[in-house]
Coordinates of C-alpha atoms in Angstrom, one line a residue:
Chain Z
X1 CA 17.3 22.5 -15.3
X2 CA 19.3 19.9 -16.6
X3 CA 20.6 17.7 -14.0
X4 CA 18.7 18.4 -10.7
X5 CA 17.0 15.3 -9.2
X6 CA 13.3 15.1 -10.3
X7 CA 11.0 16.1 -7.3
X8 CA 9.6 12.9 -5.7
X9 CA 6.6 12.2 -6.6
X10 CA 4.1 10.3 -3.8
X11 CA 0.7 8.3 -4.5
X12 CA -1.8 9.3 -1.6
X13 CA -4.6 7.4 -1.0
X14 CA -7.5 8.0 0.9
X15 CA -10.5 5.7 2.6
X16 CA -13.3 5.6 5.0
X17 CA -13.6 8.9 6.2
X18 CA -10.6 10.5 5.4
X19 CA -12.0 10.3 1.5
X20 CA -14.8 12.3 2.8
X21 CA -13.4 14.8 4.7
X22 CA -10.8 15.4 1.9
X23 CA -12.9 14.7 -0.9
X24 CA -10.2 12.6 -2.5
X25 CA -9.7 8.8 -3.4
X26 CA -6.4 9.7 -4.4
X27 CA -3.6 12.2 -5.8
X28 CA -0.2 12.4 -6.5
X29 CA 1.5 15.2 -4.5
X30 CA 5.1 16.4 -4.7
X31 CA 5.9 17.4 -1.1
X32 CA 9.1 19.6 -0.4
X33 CA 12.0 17.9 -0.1
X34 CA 12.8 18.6 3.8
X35 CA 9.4 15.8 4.0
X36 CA 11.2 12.4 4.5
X37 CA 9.1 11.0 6.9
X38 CA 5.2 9.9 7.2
X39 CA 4.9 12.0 10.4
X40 CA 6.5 15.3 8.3
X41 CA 4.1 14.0 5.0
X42 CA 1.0 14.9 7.3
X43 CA 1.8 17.5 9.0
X44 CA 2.6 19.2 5.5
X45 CA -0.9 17.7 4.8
X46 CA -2.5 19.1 7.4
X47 CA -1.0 22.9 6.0
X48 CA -2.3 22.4 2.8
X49 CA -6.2 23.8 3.4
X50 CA -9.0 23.8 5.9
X51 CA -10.5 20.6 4.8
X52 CA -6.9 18.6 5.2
X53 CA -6.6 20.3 8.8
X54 CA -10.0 19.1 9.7
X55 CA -8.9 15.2 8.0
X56 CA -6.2 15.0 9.8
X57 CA -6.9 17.3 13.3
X58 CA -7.1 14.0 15.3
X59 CA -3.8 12.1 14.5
X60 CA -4.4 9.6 16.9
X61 CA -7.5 8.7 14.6
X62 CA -5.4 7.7 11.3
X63 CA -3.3 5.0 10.2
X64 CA -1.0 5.1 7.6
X65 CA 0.0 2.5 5.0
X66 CA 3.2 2.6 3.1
X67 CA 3.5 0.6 0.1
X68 CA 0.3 -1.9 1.4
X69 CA 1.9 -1.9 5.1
X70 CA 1.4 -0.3 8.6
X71 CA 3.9 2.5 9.2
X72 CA 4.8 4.9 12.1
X73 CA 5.1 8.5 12.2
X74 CA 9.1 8.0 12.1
X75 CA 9.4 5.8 9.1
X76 CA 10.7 6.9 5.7
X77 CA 9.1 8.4 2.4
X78 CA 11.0 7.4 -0.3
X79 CA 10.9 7.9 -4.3
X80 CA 7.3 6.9 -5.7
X81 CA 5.9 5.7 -2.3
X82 CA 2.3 4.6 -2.4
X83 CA 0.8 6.5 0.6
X84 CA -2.4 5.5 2.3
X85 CA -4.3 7.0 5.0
X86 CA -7.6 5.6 6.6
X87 CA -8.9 5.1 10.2
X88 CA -8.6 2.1 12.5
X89 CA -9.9 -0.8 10.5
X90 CA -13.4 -2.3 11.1
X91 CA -13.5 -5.7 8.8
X92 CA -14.6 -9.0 9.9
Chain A
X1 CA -6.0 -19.9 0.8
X2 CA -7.3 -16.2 0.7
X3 CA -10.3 -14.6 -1.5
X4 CA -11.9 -10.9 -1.5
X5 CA -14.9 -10.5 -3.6
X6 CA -18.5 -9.0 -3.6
X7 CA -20.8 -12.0 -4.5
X8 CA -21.9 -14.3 -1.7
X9 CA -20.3 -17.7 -0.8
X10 CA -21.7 -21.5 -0.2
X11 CA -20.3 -22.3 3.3
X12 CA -20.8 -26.5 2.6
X13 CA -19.3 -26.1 -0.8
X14 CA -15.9 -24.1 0.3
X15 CA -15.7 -26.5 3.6
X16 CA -16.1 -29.3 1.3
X17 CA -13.3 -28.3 -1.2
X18 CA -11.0 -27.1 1.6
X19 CA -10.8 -30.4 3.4
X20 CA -11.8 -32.8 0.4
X21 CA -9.6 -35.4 -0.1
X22 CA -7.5 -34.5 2.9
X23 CA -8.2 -37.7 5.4
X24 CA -5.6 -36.5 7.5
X25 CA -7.7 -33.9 9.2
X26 CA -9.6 -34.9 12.4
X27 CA -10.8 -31.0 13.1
X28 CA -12.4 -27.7 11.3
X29 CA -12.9 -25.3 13.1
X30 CA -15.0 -22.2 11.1
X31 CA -16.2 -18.7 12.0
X32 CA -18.8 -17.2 9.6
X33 CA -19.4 -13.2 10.4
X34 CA -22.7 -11.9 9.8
X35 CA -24.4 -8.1 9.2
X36 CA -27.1 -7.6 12.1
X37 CA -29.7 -5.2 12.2
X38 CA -28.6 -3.1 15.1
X39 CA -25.8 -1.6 16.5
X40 CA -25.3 1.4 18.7
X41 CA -28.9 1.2 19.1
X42 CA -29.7 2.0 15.8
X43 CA -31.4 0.3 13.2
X44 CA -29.3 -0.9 10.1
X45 CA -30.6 -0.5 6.6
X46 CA -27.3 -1.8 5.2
X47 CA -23.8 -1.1 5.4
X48 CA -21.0 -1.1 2.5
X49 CA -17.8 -2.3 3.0
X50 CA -14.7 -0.3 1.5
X51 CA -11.5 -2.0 1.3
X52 CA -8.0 -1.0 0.1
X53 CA -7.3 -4.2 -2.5
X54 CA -4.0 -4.4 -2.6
X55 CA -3.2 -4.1 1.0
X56 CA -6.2 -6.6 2.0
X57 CA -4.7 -9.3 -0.4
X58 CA -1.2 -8.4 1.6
X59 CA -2.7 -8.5 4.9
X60 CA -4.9 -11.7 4.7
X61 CA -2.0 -13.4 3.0
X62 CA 0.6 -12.6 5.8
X63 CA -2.1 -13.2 8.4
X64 CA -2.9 -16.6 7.3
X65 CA 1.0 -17.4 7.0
X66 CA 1.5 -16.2 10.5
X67 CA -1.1 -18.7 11.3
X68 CA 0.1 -21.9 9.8
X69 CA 3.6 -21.5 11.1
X70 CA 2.1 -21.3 15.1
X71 CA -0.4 -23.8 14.5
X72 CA 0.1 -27.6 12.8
X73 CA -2.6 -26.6 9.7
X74 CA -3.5 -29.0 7.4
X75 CA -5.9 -26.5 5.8
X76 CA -6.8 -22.8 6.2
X77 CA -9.2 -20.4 4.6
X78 CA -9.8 -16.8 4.6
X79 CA -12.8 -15.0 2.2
X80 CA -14.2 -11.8 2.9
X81 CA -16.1 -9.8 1.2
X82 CA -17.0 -5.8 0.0
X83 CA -19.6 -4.0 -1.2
X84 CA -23.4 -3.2 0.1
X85 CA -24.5 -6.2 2.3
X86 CA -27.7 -5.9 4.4
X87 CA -28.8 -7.9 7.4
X88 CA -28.3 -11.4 7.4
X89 CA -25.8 -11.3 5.0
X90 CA -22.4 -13.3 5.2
X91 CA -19.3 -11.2 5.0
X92 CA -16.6 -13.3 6.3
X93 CA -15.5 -16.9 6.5
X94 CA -12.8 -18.0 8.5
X95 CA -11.8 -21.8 8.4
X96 CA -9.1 -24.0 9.9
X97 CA -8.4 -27.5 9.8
X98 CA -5.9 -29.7 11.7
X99 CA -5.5 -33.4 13.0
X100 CA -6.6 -32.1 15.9
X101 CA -9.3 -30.2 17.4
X102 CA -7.1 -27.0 19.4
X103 CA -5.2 -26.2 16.8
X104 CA -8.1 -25.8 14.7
X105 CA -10.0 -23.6 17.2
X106 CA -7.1 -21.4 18.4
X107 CA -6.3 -20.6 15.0
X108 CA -9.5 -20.0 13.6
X109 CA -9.7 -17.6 17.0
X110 CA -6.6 -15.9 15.7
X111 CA -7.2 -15.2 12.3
X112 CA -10.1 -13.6 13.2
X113 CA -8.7 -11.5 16.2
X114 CA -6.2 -10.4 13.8
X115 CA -8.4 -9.7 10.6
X116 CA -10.4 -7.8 13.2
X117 CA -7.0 -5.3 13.8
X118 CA -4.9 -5.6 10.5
X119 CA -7.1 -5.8 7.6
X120 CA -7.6 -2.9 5.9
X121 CA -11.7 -2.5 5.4
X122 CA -14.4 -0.3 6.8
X123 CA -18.0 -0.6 7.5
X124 CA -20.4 2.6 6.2
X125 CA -23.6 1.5 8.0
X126 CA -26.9 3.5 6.7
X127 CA -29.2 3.9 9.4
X128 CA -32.5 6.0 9.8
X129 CA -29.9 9.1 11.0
X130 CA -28.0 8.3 8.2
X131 CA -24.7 6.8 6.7
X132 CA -22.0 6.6 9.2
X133 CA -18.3 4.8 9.0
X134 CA -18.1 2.7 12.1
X135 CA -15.2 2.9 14.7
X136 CA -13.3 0.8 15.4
X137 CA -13.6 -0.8 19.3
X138 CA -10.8 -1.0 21.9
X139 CA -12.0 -4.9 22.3
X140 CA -11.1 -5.6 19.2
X141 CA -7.5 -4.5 19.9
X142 CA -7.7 -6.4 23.1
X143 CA -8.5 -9.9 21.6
X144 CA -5.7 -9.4 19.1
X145 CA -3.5 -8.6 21.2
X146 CA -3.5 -11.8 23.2
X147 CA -1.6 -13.3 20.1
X148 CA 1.1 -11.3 20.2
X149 CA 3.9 -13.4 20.8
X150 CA 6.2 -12.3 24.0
X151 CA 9.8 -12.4 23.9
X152 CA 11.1 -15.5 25.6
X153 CA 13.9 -13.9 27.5
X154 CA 11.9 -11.5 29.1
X155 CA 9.6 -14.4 30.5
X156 CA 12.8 -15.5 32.6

């Protein structure tokens, strides 16, 4: 329709891990619009079939990345948001 | 300065063009990480590091920023790198120079500590009972968190 604001469109990304579990480097997903932040974005995740549950069961076990930096489960999703989950780093 | 990349690097060449021509350093201080051949017990084929490029640029950049405003720095260095490495191989060099010789070794100390918490790679190792991502250890979180800079009014 004419009008109505565009669904928001967010860039996942996956590594380590959570690329195997999900099978997925990345994907662009549309999520409703009552997800605004990255704690809501997984939990709407974790609905969306048996191998996200599994991914994302231990919560304690991910970090998430918006836009290249470290975000809590309270900060915002916004428009076009590149969102990246992976597990504790292990560089160096 | 900051570099990710696959190939291999000369440790004498990239010490010699980081301090070259800068007589006003008196100390480098460098840490070169290395694959072994065990961990957990296990044997270690290889291991491949996955990164997420353009958060690591991001990361390493802001790490080595935070480190020349806490420490005088004439010079500073950061190169990891991805891919398959096998045991022996270098993957990272850290390198800081100063006048003088603590500022050079506390900072080299914390851009490690910190790469160690913030950058975004992970180690696959392949080992006789097969490929497994490696996690990550509370230590790690411990040394970095000695940097962390506490507030000054609650020190009063």
């Amino acid at each position: 329709m004419r009008g109505k604001r565009k669904k928001t469109d967010v860039k996942l990304l996956y590594f380590a891990w959570l690329k195997t579990k999900t099978g997925l480097s990345e994907e662009d997903v549309s999520p409703p619009e009552n997800v605004a932040t990255v704690g809501e974005l997984l939990t709407w995740l974790e609905g969306r079939g048996p191998e996200f549950a599994d991914a994302l069961s231990d919560r304690d076990a991910i970090r998430v990345a918006v836009n290249q930096a470290f975000a809590k489960n309270s900060d915002p999703i916004g428009p076009n948001d590149e969102v990246a989950l992976f597990p504790p780093v292990t560089g160096g | 300065m900051i570099r990710v990349q696959e190939q291999d690097f000369d440790i004498g060449k990239e010490l010699a063009a980081l301090t070259g021509g800068n007589t006003a350093i008196g100390g480098l201080a460098v840490f070169v990480g290395l694959v072994r051949d065990i961990a957990g017990g296990s044997d270690i084929q290889a291991m491949t590091l996955e990164h997420y490029p353009a958060m690591t640029e991001k990361m390493l950049a802001e790490i080595e920023a935070e480190a020349r405003e806490r420490w005088p720095l004439e010079a500073s260095l950061i190169i990891h790198r991805y891919g398959r490495l096998e045991p022996g191989d270098q993957i990272v060099l850290v390198a800081a120079a100063s006048a003088h010789r603590d500022a050079a070794f506390e900072a080299c100390q914390f851009l490690m500590d910190w790469l160690k918490t913030k950058a975004p790679f992970w180690k696959l190792e392949e080992t006789d009972a097969g490929a497994q991502w490696v996690d990550a250890r509370s230590s790690d979180d411990a040394a970095a968190a000695r940097w962390v800079k506490q507030d000054p009014d609650a020190a009063e």
